[in-house]
Short mmCIF file of C-alpha atoms in Angstrom, two decimals:
data_model
loop_
_atom_site.label_atom_id
_atom_site.label_comp_id
_atom_site.label_asym_id
_atom_site.label_seq_id
_atom_site.Cartn_x
_atom_site.Cartn_y
_atom_site.Cartn_z
CA MET I 29 71.34 -52.06 -169.68
CA LYS I 30 72.65 -52.28 -166.15
CA LYS I 31 75.68 -50.32 -164.87
CA LEU I 32 75.63 -48.20 -167.92
CA ILE I 33 77.68 -45.06 -166.66
CA PHE I 34 78.01 -43.15 -169.75
CA CYS I 35 77.00 -39.65 -168.75
CA LEU I 36 74.72 -39.09 -171.82
CA SER I 37 73.22 -35.79 -170.52
CA ALA I 38 77.12 -34.47 -169.74
CA ILE I 39 78.12 -35.30 -173.29
CA ILE I 40 75.16 -33.93 -174.85
CA LEU I 41 75.58 -30.58 -172.99
CA LEU I 42 79.37 -30.67 -173.87
CA ALA I 43 78.68 -31.44 -177.52
CA GLY I 44 76.59 -28.21 -177.72
CA ALA I 45 79.15 -26.10 -176.08
CA VAL I 46 81.94 -26.88 -178.42
CA TRP I 47 79.87 -26.11 -181.33
CA ALA I 48 78.38 -22.98 -179.96
CA SER I 49 79.62 -19.62 -181.49
CA PRO I 50 81.24 -17.57 -178.72
CA ALA I 51 79.30 -14.53 -180.56
CA LYS I 52 75.99 -16.00 -181.36
CA LYS I 53 75.80 -18.98 -179.14
CA LYS I 54 74.32 -21.20 -181.83
CA THR I 55 74.78 -24.90 -182.25
CA ALA I 56 76.84 -25.56 -185.48
CA THR I 57 76.06 -28.50 -187.69
CA PRO I 58 78.24 -31.57 -187.14
CA LEU I 59 81.13 -31.58 -189.91
CA PRO I 60 82.70 -34.70 -191.39
CA PRO I 61 86.22 -35.13 -190.52
CA ASP I 62 88.68 -34.02 -193.32
CA LEU I 63 90.52 -37.40 -193.12
CA GLU I 64 93.19 -36.55 -195.33
CA ALA I 65 94.03 -33.54 -193.45
CA ILE I 66 94.11 -35.33 -190.38
CA ARG I 67 96.25 -37.99 -192.02
CA ALA I 68 99.02 -35.60 -192.93
CA ASP I 69 98.83 -33.81 -189.73
CA VAL I 70 99.32 -36.88 -187.52
CA SER I 71 102.28 -37.88 -189.74
CA ASN I 72 104.04 -34.40 -189.69
CA PRO I 73 106.62 -34.16 -186.80
CA ALA I 74 106.24 -30.47 -187.01
CA SER I 75 102.56 -30.46 -186.72
CA GLN I 76 100.87 -29.87 -183.17
CA TYR I 77 98.88 -32.85 -184.21
CA TYR I 78 101.91 -35.32 -184.78
CA TYR I 79 100.51 -38.49 -183.25
CA PRO I 80 103.01 -39.48 -180.86
CA LYS I 81 102.82 -36.07 -179.20
CA LEU I 82 99.23 -35.89 -179.24
CA PHE I 83 98.58 -39.39 -177.75
CA LYS I 84 101.16 -38.51 -175.20
CA ARG I 85 99.00 -35.33 -174.26
CA TYR I 86 96.15 -37.74 -174.09
CA GLU I 87 97.83 -40.22 -171.43
CA GLN I 88 99.14 -37.15 -169.52
CA ASN I 89 95.41 -36.25 -168.62
CA GLU I 90 95.66 -32.85 -170.30
CA THR I 91 92.24 -31.33 -169.82
CA VAL I 92 93.18 -28.31 -172.27
CA MET I 93 92.51 -30.80 -175.30
CA ASN I 94 90.02 -29.44 -177.38
CA LEU I 95 87.49 -30.90 -179.93
CA GLU I 96 90.03 -30.57 -182.75
CA ASP I 97 92.44 -32.32 -180.80
CA TYR I 98 90.33 -35.32 -179.93
CA ARG I 99 89.13 -35.41 -183.71
CA HIS I 100 92.69 -35.74 -184.50
CA LEU I 101 93.28 -38.39 -181.72
CA TYR I 102 90.45 -40.42 -182.44
CA TYR I 103 90.53 -40.42 -186.53
CA GLY I 104 94.26 -40.25 -186.69
CA TYR I 105 94.38 -43.91 -185.27
CA LEU I 106 93.10 -44.98 -188.38
CA PHE I 107 96.65 -44.14 -189.66
CA GLN I 108 98.71 -46.02 -187.11
CA GLU I 109 100.23 -49.14 -188.22
CA ASP I 110 98.78 -51.06 -185.23
CA PHE I 111 95.28 -50.10 -186.24
CA ASN I 112 92.92 -52.94 -186.69
CA PRO I 113 89.42 -52.66 -185.82
CA TYR I 114 88.59 -56.18 -185.69
CA ARG I 115 91.05 -57.23 -183.12
CA HIS I 116 89.70 -58.42 -179.90
CA ASN I 117 91.98 -59.68 -177.27
CA ASP I 118 91.56 -62.20 -174.66
CA ALA I 119 91.68 -59.65 -171.80
CA SER I 120 88.72 -57.73 -173.42
CA GLN I 121 86.90 -61.17 -173.70
CA ARG I 122 87.39 -62.28 -170.04
CA ASN I 123 86.32 -58.88 -168.99
CA GLU I 124 82.72 -58.82 -170.77
CA SER I 125 81.98 -62.19 -169.16
CA LEU I 126 82.81 -60.84 -165.92
CA TYR I 127 81.39 -57.16 -166.02
CA TYR I 128 77.97 -58.43 -167.05
CA LYS I 129 77.57 -60.43 -163.76
CA ASP I 130 74.75 -58.97 -161.35
CA LYS I 131 76.99 -58.26 -158.44
CA HIS I 132 80.83 -57.82 -158.08
CA THR I 133 83.19 -58.54 -155.16
CA ARG I 134 86.25 -56.34 -154.50
CA ALA I 135 88.48 -59.03 -156.01
CA GLU I 136 86.21 -59.12 -159.20
CA LEU I 137 86.19 -55.41 -159.15
CA ASP I 138 89.94 -55.46 -158.96
CA SER I 139 90.10 -57.94 -162.02
CA ILE I 140 87.79 -55.77 -164.21
CA ILE I 141 90.32 -52.93 -163.68
CA ASN I 142 93.30 -54.96 -164.54
CA TYR I 143 91.66 -56.66 -167.58
CA ALA I 144 90.15 -53.37 -168.96
CA GLU I 145 93.87 -51.66 -168.48
CA THR I 146 95.27 -54.45 -170.31
CA ALA I 147 93.00 -54.48 -173.15
CA LEU I 148 93.25 -50.74 -173.53
CA GLU I 149 97.11 -50.87 -173.79
CA ASP I 150 96.26 -52.93 -177.11
CA THR I 151 93.24 -50.96 -178.08
CA PRO I 152 93.22 -47.61 -176.63
CA PHE I 153 89.89 -46.51 -177.81
CA ASP I 154 87.81 -49.68 -176.77
CA LEU I 155 84.97 -47.63 -175.60
CA SER I 156 83.11 -50.55 -173.77
CA GLN I 157 86.40 -51.18 -171.85
CA ILE I 158 86.63 -47.58 -170.75
CA ASN I 159 83.14 -47.88 -169.77
CA PHE I 160 84.06 -51.06 -167.52
CA LEU I 161 87.10 -49.46 -166.00
CA ILE I 162 84.98 -46.30 -164.94
CA TYR I 163 82.34 -48.51 -163.45
CA ALA I 164 85.00 -50.71 -161.40
CA LEU I 165 86.96 -47.75 -160.41
CA ARG I 166 84.09 -45.77 -159.13
CA ALA I 167 82.76 -49.13 -157.27
CA ARG I 168 86.44 -49.35 -155.45
CA GLY I 169 86.34 -45.90 -154.52
CA LYS I 170 89.10 -44.57 -156.78
CA VAL I 171 86.82 -41.50 -157.80
CA ASN I 172 89.77 -39.33 -159.22
CA LYS I 173 91.00 -41.77 -161.48
CA ALA I 174 87.34 -42.76 -162.55
CA ALA I 175 87.01 -38.92 -163.11
CA ILE I 176 90.10 -38.91 -165.40
CA TRP I 177 88.78 -41.68 -167.59
CA GLN I 178 85.27 -40.32 -167.83
CA TYR I 179 86.56 -37.15 -168.99
CA ARG I 180 88.26 -39.08 -171.86
CA LEU I 181 85.23 -41.01 -172.58
CA ASN I 182 83.17 -37.94 -172.98
CA HIS I 183 85.61 -36.03 -175.30
CA LEU I 184 86.07 -39.35 -177.47
CA ILE I 185 82.20 -39.51 -177.86
CA GLN I 186 81.99 -35.93 -178.52
CA ALA I 187 84.48 -36.17 -181.31
CA ILE I 188 82.68 -38.89 -182.85
CA VAL I 189 79.21 -37.40 -182.70
CA SER I 190 80.74 -34.04 -184.26
CA SER I 191 80.97 -36.05 -187.49
CA GLY I 192 77.53 -36.38 -188.32
CA THR I 193 74.05 -36.85 -187.31
CA GLY I 194 73.29 -40.26 -188.33
CA ALA I 195 70.10 -39.32 -190.31
CA ASP I 196 71.18 -40.25 -193.56
CA PRO I 197 74.15 -41.30 -195.73
CA ASP I 198 74.94 -37.64 -196.34
CA HIS I 199 75.07 -37.03 -192.73
CA ALA I 200 76.50 -40.43 -191.37
CA ILE I 201 78.43 -40.77 -188.41
CA TYR I 202 82.21 -41.57 -188.83
CA VAL I 203 83.59 -44.48 -186.85
CA ILE I 204 86.84 -46.52 -186.65
CA ASN I 205 85.75 -49.35 -185.32
CA PRO I 206 82.14 -50.74 -185.62
CA ARG I 207 81.57 -51.71 -181.89
CA HIS I 208 81.66 -47.76 -181.55
CA GLU I 209 78.21 -47.71 -183.49
CA TYR I 210 76.68 -49.54 -180.46
CA ASN I 211 78.05 -47.50 -177.97
CA ILE I 212 76.41 -44.37 -179.72
CA VAL I 213 73.32 -46.21 -179.97
CA ASN I 214 73.60 -46.89 -176.16
CA PHE I 215 74.44 -43.33 -175.44
CA ARG I 216 71.21 -42.08 -177.10
CA ASN I 217 69.46 -44.48 -174.60
CA SER I 218 68.17 -46.29 -177.89
CA VAL I 219 67.32 -49.81 -178.44
CA VAL I 220 68.85 -51.60 -181.44
CA LYS I 221 66.16 -53.61 -183.79
CA GLY I 222 68.60 -54.38 -186.61
CA GLN I 223 71.69 -54.13 -188.30
CA ARG I 224 72.58 -54.01 -192.16
CA TYR I 225 75.45 -53.01 -194.65
CA GLU I 226 74.50 -50.72 -197.19
CA GLU I 227 76.60 -50.13 -200.26
CA PRO I 228 79.00 -48.51 -201.01
CA TYR I 229 80.40 -48.11 -197.29
CA TYR I 230 77.65 -47.57 -194.80
CA ASP I 231 76.40 -49.71 -191.55
CA VAL I 232 73.06 -48.83 -190.74
CA VAL I 233 71.75 -49.63 -187.21
CA ASP I 234 67.73 -49.49 -186.92
CA ILE I 235 66.66 -48.01 -183.51
CA GLU I 236 63.56 -47.91 -181.90
CA LYS I 237 62.23 -44.79 -180.59
CA LYS I 238 59.09 -43.84 -178.51
CA ASP I 239 57.33 -40.40 -178.70
CA ASN I 240 55.74 -38.64 -175.55
CA LYS I 241 52.72 -40.59 -176.22
CA GLY I 242 54.44 -43.98 -175.95
CA HIS I 243 54.12 -44.78 -179.84
CA THR I 244 57.06 -46.76 -181.24
CA THR I 245 58.67 -46.06 -184.46
CA THR I 246 62.24 -47.62 -185.77
CA GLU I 247 64.41 -45.23 -187.85
CA PRO I 248 67.84 -45.89 -189.43
CA LEU I 249 70.92 -44.49 -187.99
CA TYR I 250 73.79 -44.29 -190.40
CA PHE I 251 77.51 -44.82 -189.84
CA ASN I 252 80.37 -44.28 -192.37
CA ILE I 253 83.11 -46.79 -192.42
CA ARG I 254 84.74 -46.27 -195.60
CA ASN I 255 88.07 -45.19 -193.98
CA LEU I 256 87.81 -47.73 -191.60
CA LEU I 257 87.51 -50.66 -194.29
CA GLU I 258 90.18 -48.94 -196.76
CA GLU I 259 92.75 -48.80 -194.05
CA TYR I 260 92.29 -52.16 -192.60
CA TYR I 261 92.51 -53.76 -196.06
CA ARG I 262 95.46 -51.65 -196.68
CA LYS I 263 97.42 -53.19 -193.63
CA HIS I 264 95.46 -56.43 -194.42
CA PRO I 265 95.60 -57.52 -197.80
CA ASP I 266 95.01 -60.70 -197.58
CA GLU I 267 91.75 -60.36 -195.85
CA ASN I 268 90.24 -58.55 -199.13
#
């Protein structure tokens, strides 16, 4: 995909580093998020993970936020009243049409930045809009601001992939938005060959893989959307 600026190698190295034991330097197995504990933490004003305080740290570009901070930030958004994984605002739709042009003028780059910032005010963890924003900021020479957003993006992805490998239902990757499934596939430099829902609460994305000899195989990547659906229907009971 053109202009894809997700730093895949950096994300992989970063994920490996945070999961390594300081003593043994071995990479740990990804762990599913304890969502009930996260719910309690982000709702407790006395907790270091109280969501208003945590999100303020994120907005202030605090670079000492660790993996557990970002796991609470990402998965804690499930329990915020404005959570809606199916919301798609006008700014994001306009930006998608503009971003995928072959070339952009300076005015168009400025529009991509404005649309992305507007979309992210409404849906703060829209990974595609963050990607668009980084691309346009870099193209306009605003490298420091682009670096801040790249840091945020890398750590959000790190939080997601820390939840599972996606190899099977027992090791599914937890997402709070179905669109993030395709973001993860892009990070793996894979091609989507199909998608299906599997009971009781899994999205399965079939991806194409090539071995060293160029042989192509297809394998499933599992995503757990149980809590996504539960929170959506809790907040929008008429949709159930």
